[in-house]
PDB file of C-alpha atoms and ligand atoms in Angstrom:
ATOM      1  CA  MET A   1      -8.626   8.209 -13.528  1.00 81.00           C
ATOM      2  CA  GLY A   2      -5.412   9.538 -15.206  1.00 91.00           C
ATOM      3  CA  TYR A   3      -4.953  10.155 -18.880  1.00 97.00           C
ATOM      4  CA  SER A   4      -4.329   6.905 -20.614  1.00 98.00           C
ATOM      5  CA  VAL A   5      -2.846   5.748 -23.924  1.00 98.00           C
ATOM      6  CA  ALA A   6      -3.289   2.090 -24.788  1.00 98.00           C
ATOM      7  CA  ILE A   7      -0.958   0.410 -27.458  1.00 98.00           C
ATOM      8  CA  ASP A   8      -1.741  -2.992 -28.577  1.00 98.00           C
ATOM      9  CA  GLY A   9      -0.270  -5.216 -31.192  1.00 98.00           C
ATOM     10  CA  PRO A  10       1.587  -8.458 -32.011  1.00 96.00           C
ATOM     11  CA  ALA A  11       5.031  -9.405 -30.775  1.00 91.00           C
ATOM     12  CA  GLY A  12       7.885  -7.359 -32.176  1.00 91.00           C
ATOM     13  CA  ALA A  13       5.785  -4.538 -33.572  1.00 95.00           C
ATOM     14  CA  GLY A  14       7.920  -1.977 -31.602  1.00 94.00           C
ATOM     15  CA  LYS A  15       5.411  -1.178 -28.916  1.00 96.00           C
ATOM     16  CA  SER A  16       7.813  -0.792 -26.044  1.00 94.00           C
ATOM     17  CA  THR A  17      10.315   1.184 -27.988  1.00 95.00           C
ATOM     18  CA  ILE A  18       7.619   3.763 -28.927  1.00 97.00           C
ATOM     19  CA  ALA A  19       5.800   3.741 -25.593  1.00 98.00           C
ATOM     20  CA  LYS A  20       8.932   4.306 -23.555  1.00 97.00           C
ATOM     21  CA  GLN A  21       9.895   7.311 -25.715  1.00 97.00           C
ATOM     22  CA  ILE A  22       6.483   8.844 -25.520  1.00 97.00           C
ATOM     23  CA  ALA A  23       6.254   8.198 -21.764  1.00 97.00           C
ATOM     24  CA  ARG A  24       9.596  10.076 -21.362  1.00 96.00           C
ATOM     25  CA  LYS A  25       8.421  13.075 -23.486  1.00 96.00           C
ATOM     26  CA  LEU A  26       5.027  13.403 -21.716  1.00 95.00           C
ATOM     27  CA  ASP A  27       6.206  12.425 -18.409  1.00 95.00           C
ATOM     28  CA  PHE A  28       3.701   9.553 -18.248  1.00 96.00           C
ATOM     29  CA  ILE A  29       4.245   6.127 -16.614  1.00 96.00           C
ATOM     30  CA  TYR A  30       5.127   3.487 -19.088  1.00 97.00           C
ATOM     31  CA  VAL A  31       3.444   0.206 -18.098  1.00 98.00           C
ATOM     32  CA  ASP A  32       4.742  -2.878 -19.998  1.00 98.00           C
ATOM     33  CA  THR A  33       2.089  -5.454 -19.374  1.00 98.00           C
ATOM     34  CA  GLY A  34       3.896  -8.211 -21.205  1.00 97.00           C
ATOM     35  CA  ALA A  35       6.586  -8.022 -18.450  1.00 98.00           C
ATOM     36  CA  MET A  36       3.995  -9.043 -15.972  1.00 98.00           C
ATOM     37  CA  TYR A  37       2.870 -12.105 -18.117  1.00 98.00           C
ATOM     38  CA  ARG A  38       6.592 -12.828 -18.444  1.00 98.00           C
ATOM     39  CA  ALA A  39       7.195 -12.746 -14.677  1.00 98.00           C
ATOM     40  CA  MET A  40       4.333 -15.157 -14.235  1.00 98.00           C
ATOM     41  CA  ALA A  41       5.768 -17.367 -16.887  1.00 98.00           C
ATOM     42  CA  TYR A  42       9.120 -17.278 -15.325  1.00 98.00           C
ATOM     43  CA  TYR A  43       7.614 -18.350 -12.000  1.00 98.00           C
ATOM     44  CA  LEU A  44       5.855 -21.289 -13.762  1.00 98.00           C
ATOM     45  CA  LEU A  45       8.958 -22.342 -15.550  1.00 98.00           C
ATOM     46  CA  GLN A  46      10.963 -22.225 -12.317  1.00 98.00           C
ATOM     47  CA  ASN A  47       8.351 -24.531 -10.869  1.00 98.00           C
ATOM     48  CA  HIS A  48       8.422 -26.916 -13.853  1.00 98.00           C
ATOM     49  CA  VAL A  49       4.801 -26.253 -14.618  1.00 97.00           C
ATOM     50  CA  ASP A  50       3.762 -27.433 -18.051  1.00 95.00           C
ATOM     51  CA  ALA A  51       1.993 -24.773 -20.151  1.00 91.00           C
ATOM     52  CA  SER A  52      -0.917 -27.140 -20.891  1.00 91.00           C
ATOM     53  CA  ASP A  53      -1.434 -28.093 -17.269  1.00 95.00           C
ATOM     54  CA  THR A  54      -4.360 -25.686 -16.453  1.00 93.00           C
ATOM     55  CA  ALA A  55      -4.944 -27.043 -12.866  1.00 95.00           C
ATOM     56  CA  ALA A  56      -1.291 -26.552 -11.980  1.00 97.00           C
ATOM     57  CA  ILE A  57      -1.282 -23.022 -13.413  1.00 96.00           C
ATOM     58  CA  ASP A  58      -4.434 -22.117 -11.487  1.00 94.00           C
ATOM     59  CA  VAL A  59      -2.717 -23.131  -8.298  1.00 95.00           C
ATOM     60  CA  LYS A  60       0.691 -21.734  -8.996  1.00 96.00           C
ATOM     61  CA  CYS A  61      -0.425 -18.369 -10.252  1.00 96.00           C
ATOM     62  CA  ARG A  62      -2.048 -17.717  -6.798  1.00 96.00           C
ATOM     63  CA  GLU A  63       1.418 -18.093  -5.296  1.00 97.00           C
ATOM     64  CA  ALA A  64       3.086 -15.483  -7.513  1.00 97.00           C
ATOM     65  CA  ASP A  65       3.081 -12.018  -5.981  1.00 97.00           C
ATOM     66  CA  ILE A  66       3.866  -9.732  -8.842  1.00 98.00           C
ATOM     67  CA  ARG A  67       4.611  -6.042  -8.177  1.00 97.00           C
ATOM     68  CA  ILE A  68       5.712  -3.090 -10.320  1.00 96.00           C
ATOM     69  CA  ARG A  69       8.159  -0.480  -9.074  1.00 96.00           C
ATOM     70  CA  TYR A  70       9.908   2.320 -10.893  1.00 96.00           C
ATOM     71  CA  GLU A  71      13.620   2.985 -10.686  1.00 95.00           C
ATOM     72  CA  ASN A  72      14.886   5.999 -12.652  1.00 90.00           C
ATOM     73  CA  LYS A  73      11.543   5.884 -14.464  1.00 89.00           C
ATOM     74  CA  GLU A  74      12.219   2.350 -15.620  1.00 93.00           C
ATOM     75  CA  GLN A  75       9.636  -0.280 -14.849  1.00 96.00           C
ATOM     76  CA  GLN A  76      10.971  -3.091 -12.583  1.00 98.00           C
ATOM     77  CA  VAL A  77       8.981  -6.207 -12.114  1.00 98.00           C
ATOM     78  CA  TRP A  78       9.240  -7.953  -8.760  1.00 98.00           C
ATOM     79  CA  LEU A  79       8.254 -11.600  -8.257  1.00 98.00           C
ATOM     80  CA  ASN A  80       7.800 -12.800  -4.656  1.00 98.00           C
ATOM     81  CA  GLY A  81      10.350 -10.179  -3.397  1.00 98.00           C
ATOM     82  CA  GLU A  82      12.918 -10.604  -6.190  1.00 98.00           C
ATOM     83  CA  ASN A  83      13.499  -8.153  -9.036  1.00 98.00           C
ATOM     84  CA  VAL A  84      13.243 -10.396 -12.085  1.00 98.00           C
ATOM     85  CA  ASN A  85      13.702  -7.766 -14.731  1.00 97.00           C
ATOM     86  CA  GLY A  86      16.870  -9.391 -15.973  1.00 96.00           C
ATOM     87  CA  MET A  87      15.425 -12.858 -16.245  1.00 97.00           C
ATOM     88  CA  ILE A  88      12.303 -12.377 -18.337  1.00 97.00           C
ATOM     89  CA  ARG A  89      13.510 -11.334 -21.890  1.00 91.00           C
ATOM     90  CA  THR A  90      14.474 -14.677 -23.207  1.00 89.00           C
ATOM     91  CA  GLU A  91      12.543 -16.401 -25.964  1.00 85.00           C
ATOM     92  CA  GLU A  92      11.720 -19.332 -23.630  1.00 93.00           C
ATOM     93  CA  VAL A  93       9.979 -17.005 -21.130  1.00 96.00           C
ATOM     94  CA  GLY A  94       8.252 -15.125 -23.982  1.00 92.00           C
ATOM     95  CA  ASN A  95       6.811 -18.315 -25.442  1.00 91.00           C
ATOM     96  CA  MET A  96       5.726 -19.580 -22.028  1.00 95.00           C
ATOM     97  CA  ALA A  97       4.142 -16.088 -21.442  1.00 96.00           C
ATOM     98  CA  SER A  98       2.050 -16.445 -24.602  1.00 93.00           C
ATOM     99  CA  ALA A  99       0.991 -20.058 -23.650  1.00 94.00           C
ATOM    100  CA  SER A 100       0.220 -19.378 -19.912  1.00 96.00           C
ATOM    101  CA  SER A 101      -1.567 -16.055 -20.610  1.00 96.00           C
ATOM    102  CA  VAL A 102      -4.571 -17.945 -22.089  1.00 95.00           C
ATOM    103  CA  ASN A 103      -5.348 -18.976 -18.515  1.00 96.00           C
ATOM    104  CA  PRO A 104      -8.325 -17.002 -17.042  1.00 96.00           C
ATOM    105  CA  ASN A 105      -6.888 -16.814 -13.543  1.00 96.00           C
ATOM    106  CA  VAL A 106      -3.526 -15.519 -14.764  1.00 97.00           C
ATOM    107  CA  ARG A 107      -5.331 -12.791 -16.742  1.00 97.00           C
ATOM    108  CA  ALA A 108      -7.765 -11.767 -13.994  1.00 97.00           C
ATOM    109  CA  LYS A 109      -4.936 -11.222 -11.566  1.00 97.00           C
ATOM    110  CA  LEU A 110      -2.725  -9.252 -14.005  1.00 98.00           C
ATOM    111  CA  VAL A 111      -5.645  -7.144 -15.385  1.00 98.00           C
ATOM    112  CA  GLU A 112      -6.503  -6.001 -11.886  1.00 97.00           C
ATOM    113  CA  LEU A 113      -2.885  -4.864 -11.336  1.00 96.00           C
ATOM    114  CA  GLN A 114      -2.874  -2.996 -14.631  1.00 97.00           C
ATOM    115  CA  ARG A 115      -6.155  -1.221 -13.977  1.00 97.00           C
ATOM    116  CA  LYS A 116      -5.084  -0.089 -10.561  1.00 96.00           C
ATOM    117  CA  MET A 117      -1.940   1.621 -12.130  1.00 94.00           C
ATOM    118  CA  ALA A 118      -4.109   3.651 -14.526  1.00 95.00           C
ATOM    119  CA  GLU A 119      -6.404   4.674 -11.712  1.00 95.00           C
ATOM    120  CA  THR A 120      -3.806   7.010 -10.177  1.00 90.00           C
ATOM    121  CA  ASP A 121      -1.355   7.908 -12.782  1.00 92.00           C
ATOM    122  CA  ASN A 122      -1.156   9.163 -16.412  1.00 96.00           C
ATOM    123  CA  VAL A 123      -0.052   6.003 -18.340  1.00 97.00           C
ATOM    124  CA  ILE A 124       1.002   4.691 -21.648  1.00 98.00           C
ATOM    125  CA  MET A 125       0.335   1.043 -21.391  1.00 98.00           C
ATOM    126  CA  ASP A 126       1.239  -1.649 -24.010  1.00 98.00           C
ATOM    127  CA  GLY A 127       0.100  -5.220 -24.449  1.00 98.00           C
ATOM    128  CA  ARG A 128      -2.460  -7.291 -26.339  1.00 97.00           C
ATOM    129  CA  ASP A 129      -5.770  -6.361 -24.722  1.00 98.00           C
ATOM    130  CA  ILE A 130      -5.343  -2.903 -23.313  1.00 98.00           C
ATOM    131  CA  GLY A 131      -7.651  -1.009 -25.649  1.00 98.00           C
ATOM    132  CA  THR A 132     -10.260  -3.927 -25.658  1.00 98.00           C
ATOM    133  CA  THR A 133     -10.269  -5.111 -22.019  1.00 98.00           C
ATOM    134  CA  VAL A 134      -8.009  -3.443 -19.576  1.00 98.00           C
ATOM    135  CA  LEU A 135      -8.755   0.141 -20.444  1.00 98.00           C
ATOM    136  CA  PRO A 136     -11.772   0.275 -22.753  1.00 98.00           C
ATOM    137  CA  ASN A 137     -12.154   3.959 -22.046  1.00 98.00           C
ATOM    138  CA  ALA A 138      -8.495   4.835 -22.723  1.00 98.00           C
ATOM    139  CA  ASP A 139      -8.172   8.369 -24.138  1.00 98.00           C
ATOM    140  CA  VAL A 140      -6.111   7.179 -27.178  1.00 98.00           C
ATOM    141  CA  LYS A 141      -5.869   3.702 -28.580  1.00 98.00           C
ATOM    142  CA  ILE A 142      -3.198   2.625 -31.113  1.00 98.00           C
ATOM    143  CA  TYR A 143      -2.922  -0.741 -32.816  1.00 98.00           C
ATOM    144  CA  LEU A 144       0.690  -0.995 -33.858  1.00 98.00           C
ATOM    145  CA  THR A 145       1.573  -3.810 -36.183  1.00 98.00           C
ATOM    146  CA  ALA A 146       4.053  -4.876 -38.908  1.00 98.00           C
ATOM    147  CA  GLY A 147       4.534  -7.834 -41.176  1.00 97.00           C
ATOM    148  CA  SER A 148       5.897 -10.966 -39.478  1.00 97.00           C
ATOM    149  CA  HIS A 149       9.096 -11.017 -41.481  1.00 97.00           C
ATOM    150  CA  VAL A 150       9.918  -7.323 -40.491  1.00 97.00           C
ATOM    151  CA  ARG A 151       9.149  -8.143 -36.832  1.00 97.00           C
ATOM    152  CA  ALA A 152      11.254 -11.301 -36.855  1.00 97.00           C
ATOM    153  CA  ARG A 153      14.169  -9.404 -38.395  1.00 95.00           C
ATOM    154  CA  ARG A 154      13.812  -6.564 -35.674  1.00 93.00           C
ATOM    155  CA  ARG A 155      13.834  -9.029 -32.860  1.00 90.00           C
ATOM    156  CA  TYR A 156      16.736 -10.960 -34.421  1.00 93.00           C
ATOM    157  CA  GLU A 157      18.787  -7.768 -34.568  1.00 92.00           C
ATOM    158  CA  GLU A 158      17.861  -6.907 -30.985  1.00 86.00           C
ATOM    159  CA  LEU A 159      18.968 -10.323 -29.720  1.00 86.00           C
ATOM    160  CA  LYS A 160      22.072 -10.352 -31.688  1.00 91.00           C
ATOM    161  CA  GLU A 161      23.133  -6.974 -30.292  1.00 91.00           C
ATOM    162  CA  LYS A 162      22.779  -8.423 -26.743  1.00 85.00           C
ATOM    163  CA  GLY A 163      25.009 -11.256 -27.824  1.00 89.00           C
ATOM    164  CA  THR A 164      22.304 -13.881 -27.728  1.00 85.00           C
ATOM    165  CA  ILE A 165      22.924 -16.635 -30.279  1.00 86.00           C
ATOM    166  CA  CYS A 166      19.725 -16.886 -32.386  1.00 88.00           C
ATOM    167  CA  ASP A 167      18.300 -17.994 -35.827  1.00 93.00           C
ATOM    168  CA  LEU A 168      16.067 -15.750 -37.898  1.00 96.00           C
ATOM    169  CA  GLU A 169      13.920 -18.553 -39.179  1.00 96.00           C
ATOM    170  CA  THR A 170      13.224 -19.907 -35.609  1.00 95.00           C
ATOM    171  CA  ILE A 171      12.348 -16.430 -34.444  1.00 94.00           C
ATOM    172  CA  GLU A 172       9.889 -15.918 -37.290  1.00 96.00           C
ATOM    173  CA  ARG A 173       8.308 -19.234 -36.681  1.00 96.00           C
ATOM    174  CA  ASP A 174       7.890 -18.451 -32.927  1.00 92.00           C
ATOM    175  CA  ILE A 175       6.376 -15.020 -33.777  1.00 94.00           C
ATOM    176  CA  ILE A 176       3.869 -16.529 -36.143  1.00 96.00           C
ATOM    177  CA  GLU A 177       2.941 -19.223 -33.533  1.00 94.00           C
ATOM    178  CA  ARG A 178       2.658 -16.580 -30.788  1.00 92.00           C
ATOM    179  CA  ASP A 179       0.380 -14.351 -33.072  1.00 95.00           C
ATOM    180  CA  GLU A 180      -1.756 -17.406 -33.757  1.00 95.00           C
ATOM    181  CA  ARG A 181      -2.172 -18.151 -30.087  1.00 93.00           C
ATOM    182  CA  ASP A 182      -2.511 -14.468 -28.935  1.00 95.00           C
ATOM    183  CA  MET A 183      -5.135 -13.737 -31.552  1.00 97.00           C
ATOM    184  CA  ASN A 184      -7.248 -16.942 -31.179  1.00 97.00           C
ATOM    185  CA  ARG A 185      -7.439 -17.471 -27.450  1.00 95.00           C
ATOM    186  CA  GLU A 186     -10.780 -17.421 -25.876  1.00 95.00           C
ATOM    187  CA  ILE A 187     -10.287 -14.601 -23.335  1.00 95.00           C
ATOM    188  CA  SER A 188      -9.269 -11.194 -24.480  1.00 96.00           C
ATOM    189  CA  PRO A 189      -7.638 -12.121 -27.714  1.00 97.00           C
ATOM    190  CA  LEU A 190      -5.308  -9.789 -29.522  1.00 97.00           C
ATOM    191  CA  ARG A 191      -7.406  -7.631 -31.784  1.00 97.00           C
ATOM    192  CA  GLN A 192      -7.730  -4.004 -32.918  1.00 98.00           C
ATOM    193  CA  ALA A 193     -10.363  -2.148 -30.731  1.00 98.00           C
ATOM    194  CA  GLU A 194     -12.985  -0.547 -32.896  1.00 98.00           C
ATOM    195  CA  ASP A 195     -11.832   3.003 -31.823  1.00 98.00           C
ATOM    196  CA  ALA A 196      -8.170   2.280 -32.282  1.00 98.00           C
ATOM    197  CA  VAL A 197      -5.900   4.046 -34.732  1.00 98.00           C
ATOM    198  CA  LEU A 198      -4.072   1.508 -36.934  1.00 98.00           C
ATOM    199  CA  VAL A 199      -0.358   2.065 -37.508  1.00 98.00           C
ATOM    200  CA  ASP A 200       1.507  -0.339 -39.691  1.00 98.00           C
ATOM    201  CA  SER A 201       5.243   0.163 -39.069  1.00 97.00           C
ATOM    202  CA  SER A 202       6.466  -2.248 -41.776  1.00 97.00           C
ATOM    203  CA  ASP A 203       7.832   0.581 -43.859  1.00 96.00           C
ATOM    204  CA  MET A 204       8.297   3.250 -41.226  1.00 97.00           C
ATOM    205  CA  THR A 205      11.228   4.336 -39.198  1.00 96.00           C
ATOM    206  CA  VAL A 206      11.078   4.723 -35.382  1.00 96.00           C
ATOM    207  CA  GLU A 207      10.883   8.438 -35.779  1.00 97.00           C
ATOM    208  CA  GLU A 208       7.915   8.249 -38.316  1.00 98.00           C
ATOM    209  CA  VAL A 209       5.978   5.974 -36.059  1.00 98.00           C
ATOM    210  CA  LEU A 210       6.720   8.179 -33.041  1.00 98.00           C
ATOM    211  CA  GLY A 211       5.648  11.276 -34.960  1.00 98.00           C
ATOM    212  CA  THR A 212       2.473   9.615 -36.106  1.00 98.00           C
ATOM    213  CA  ILE A 213       1.347   8.498 -32.647  1.00 98.00           C
ATOM    214  CA  GLU A 214       2.449  11.687 -30.948  1.00 98.00           C
ATOM    215  CA  GLU A 215       0.259  13.561 -33.352  1.00 98.00           C
ATOM    216  CA  VAL A 216      -2.720  11.427 -32.519  1.00 98.00           C
ATOM    217  CA  ILE A 217      -2.203  11.975 -28.757  1.00 98.00           C
ATOM    218  CA  ARG A 218      -1.589  15.819 -29.270  1.00 98.00           C
ATOM    219  CA  GLU A 219      -4.896  16.188 -31.131  1.00 98.00           C
ATOM    220  CA  ASP A 220      -6.771  14.305 -28.504  1.00 98.00           C
ATOM    221  CA  ARG A 221      -5.185  16.323 -25.636  1.00 97.00           C
ATOM    222  CA  GLY A 222      -5.814  19.535 -27.572  1.00 97.00           C
ATOM    223  CA  ARG A 223      -9.457  18.554 -28.059  1.00 97.00           C
ATOM    224  CA  LYS A 224      -9.832  18.023 -24.286  1.00 96.00           C
ATOM    225  CA  GLY A 225      -8.023  21.229 -23.356  1.00 95.00           C
ATOM    226  CA  LEU A 226      -5.086  19.438 -21.927  1.00 93.00           C
ATOM    227  CA  LEU A 227      -2.264  21.159 -23.780  1.00 84.00           C
TER     228      LEU A 227
HETATM  229  O1   DC B 301       4.751  -8.177 -25.267  1.00 68.96           O
HETATM  230  P1   DC B 301       5.561  -9.423 -24.726  1.00 68.96           P
HETATM  231  O2   DC B 301       6.229 -10.102 -25.840  1.00 68.96           O
HETATM  232  O3   DC B 301       6.377  -9.242 -23.671  1.00 68.96           O
HETATM  233  O4   DC B 301       4.312 -10.545 -24.268  1.00 68.96           O
HETATM  234  C1   DC B 301       4.538 -11.742 -23.996  1.00 68.96           C
HETATM  235  C2   DC B 301       3.263 -12.530 -24.028  1.00 68.96           C
HETATM  236  O5   DC B 301       2.388 -12.167 -22.895  1.00 68.96           O
HETATM  237  C3   DC B 301       2.469 -12.344 -25.233  1.00 68.96           C
HETATM  238  O6   DC B 301       2.843 -13.232 -26.319  1.00 68.96           O
HETATM  239  C4   DC B 301       1.013 -12.686 -24.716  1.00 68.96           C
HETATM  240  C5   DC B 301       1.049 -12.196 -23.352  1.00 68.96           C
HETATM  241  N1   DC B 301       0.366 -10.859 -23.081  1.00 68.96           N
HETATM  242  C6   DC B 301      -0.965 -10.913 -23.022  1.00 68.96           C
HETATM  243  O7   DC B 301      -1.590 -11.956 -23.112  1.00 68.96           O
HETATM  244  N2   DC B 301      -1.567  -9.695 -22.726  1.00 68.96           N
HETATM  245  C7   DC B 301      -0.911  -8.599 -22.573  1.00 68.96           C
HETATM  246  N3   DC B 301      -1.604  -7.488 -22.272  1.00 68.96           N
HETATM  247  C8   DC B 301       0.554  -8.616 -22.676  1.00 68.96           C
HETATM  248  C9   DC B 301       1.118  -9.781 -23.032  1.00 68.96           C
END
């Protein structure tokens, strides 16, 4: 087992921004588990599977061969032999990922992949159920959150920068709907693990969030004689 940092929290809290930077500084592998659920959702959308059709998802998810590779330390998700990194960042795929990730077979398959990655490497892994389910013995657990309005605005700015036409109100509505579903599903709902450190980034800059989380990791590694 490598050293592991789990970062969970709702959509748009800034998990990937933070996790990427920490991974670079510590030379850990950044594992973006949302990208795996997105790749699965992309496959389901391509196959015109309805998010509510559990039986079809059960069958189709078996056909999806999802693999993770790293290029220049950037995670790349491969779906049935195709690099789909450039296809999975849309709101449509994100909403489908939230809907299809309630499926137990989808979760079992991806959780196994995630655990395997943490077996061999030092990882910083972000998602919804990392501290509670995927890596319950993670060395450090962070629950990173922010108010829905702040998260919607951040996502809006991000999409606008990429040149995507979007509407702030729709994004906030989508975020609230996804929070609802991610927090209330039956299997591994999004919640703060008992031993996770809560960081609310609503009124914090990226640097402040980074500093706070880095300090938690530094303390833990110091205690374990890893510095
Ligand atoms: O973090 P993200 O927006 O890329 O995640 C997309 C969806 O995938 C999210 O709304 C719920 C699901 N997901 C999950 O159920 N468990 C994870 N560990 C990561 C993501």
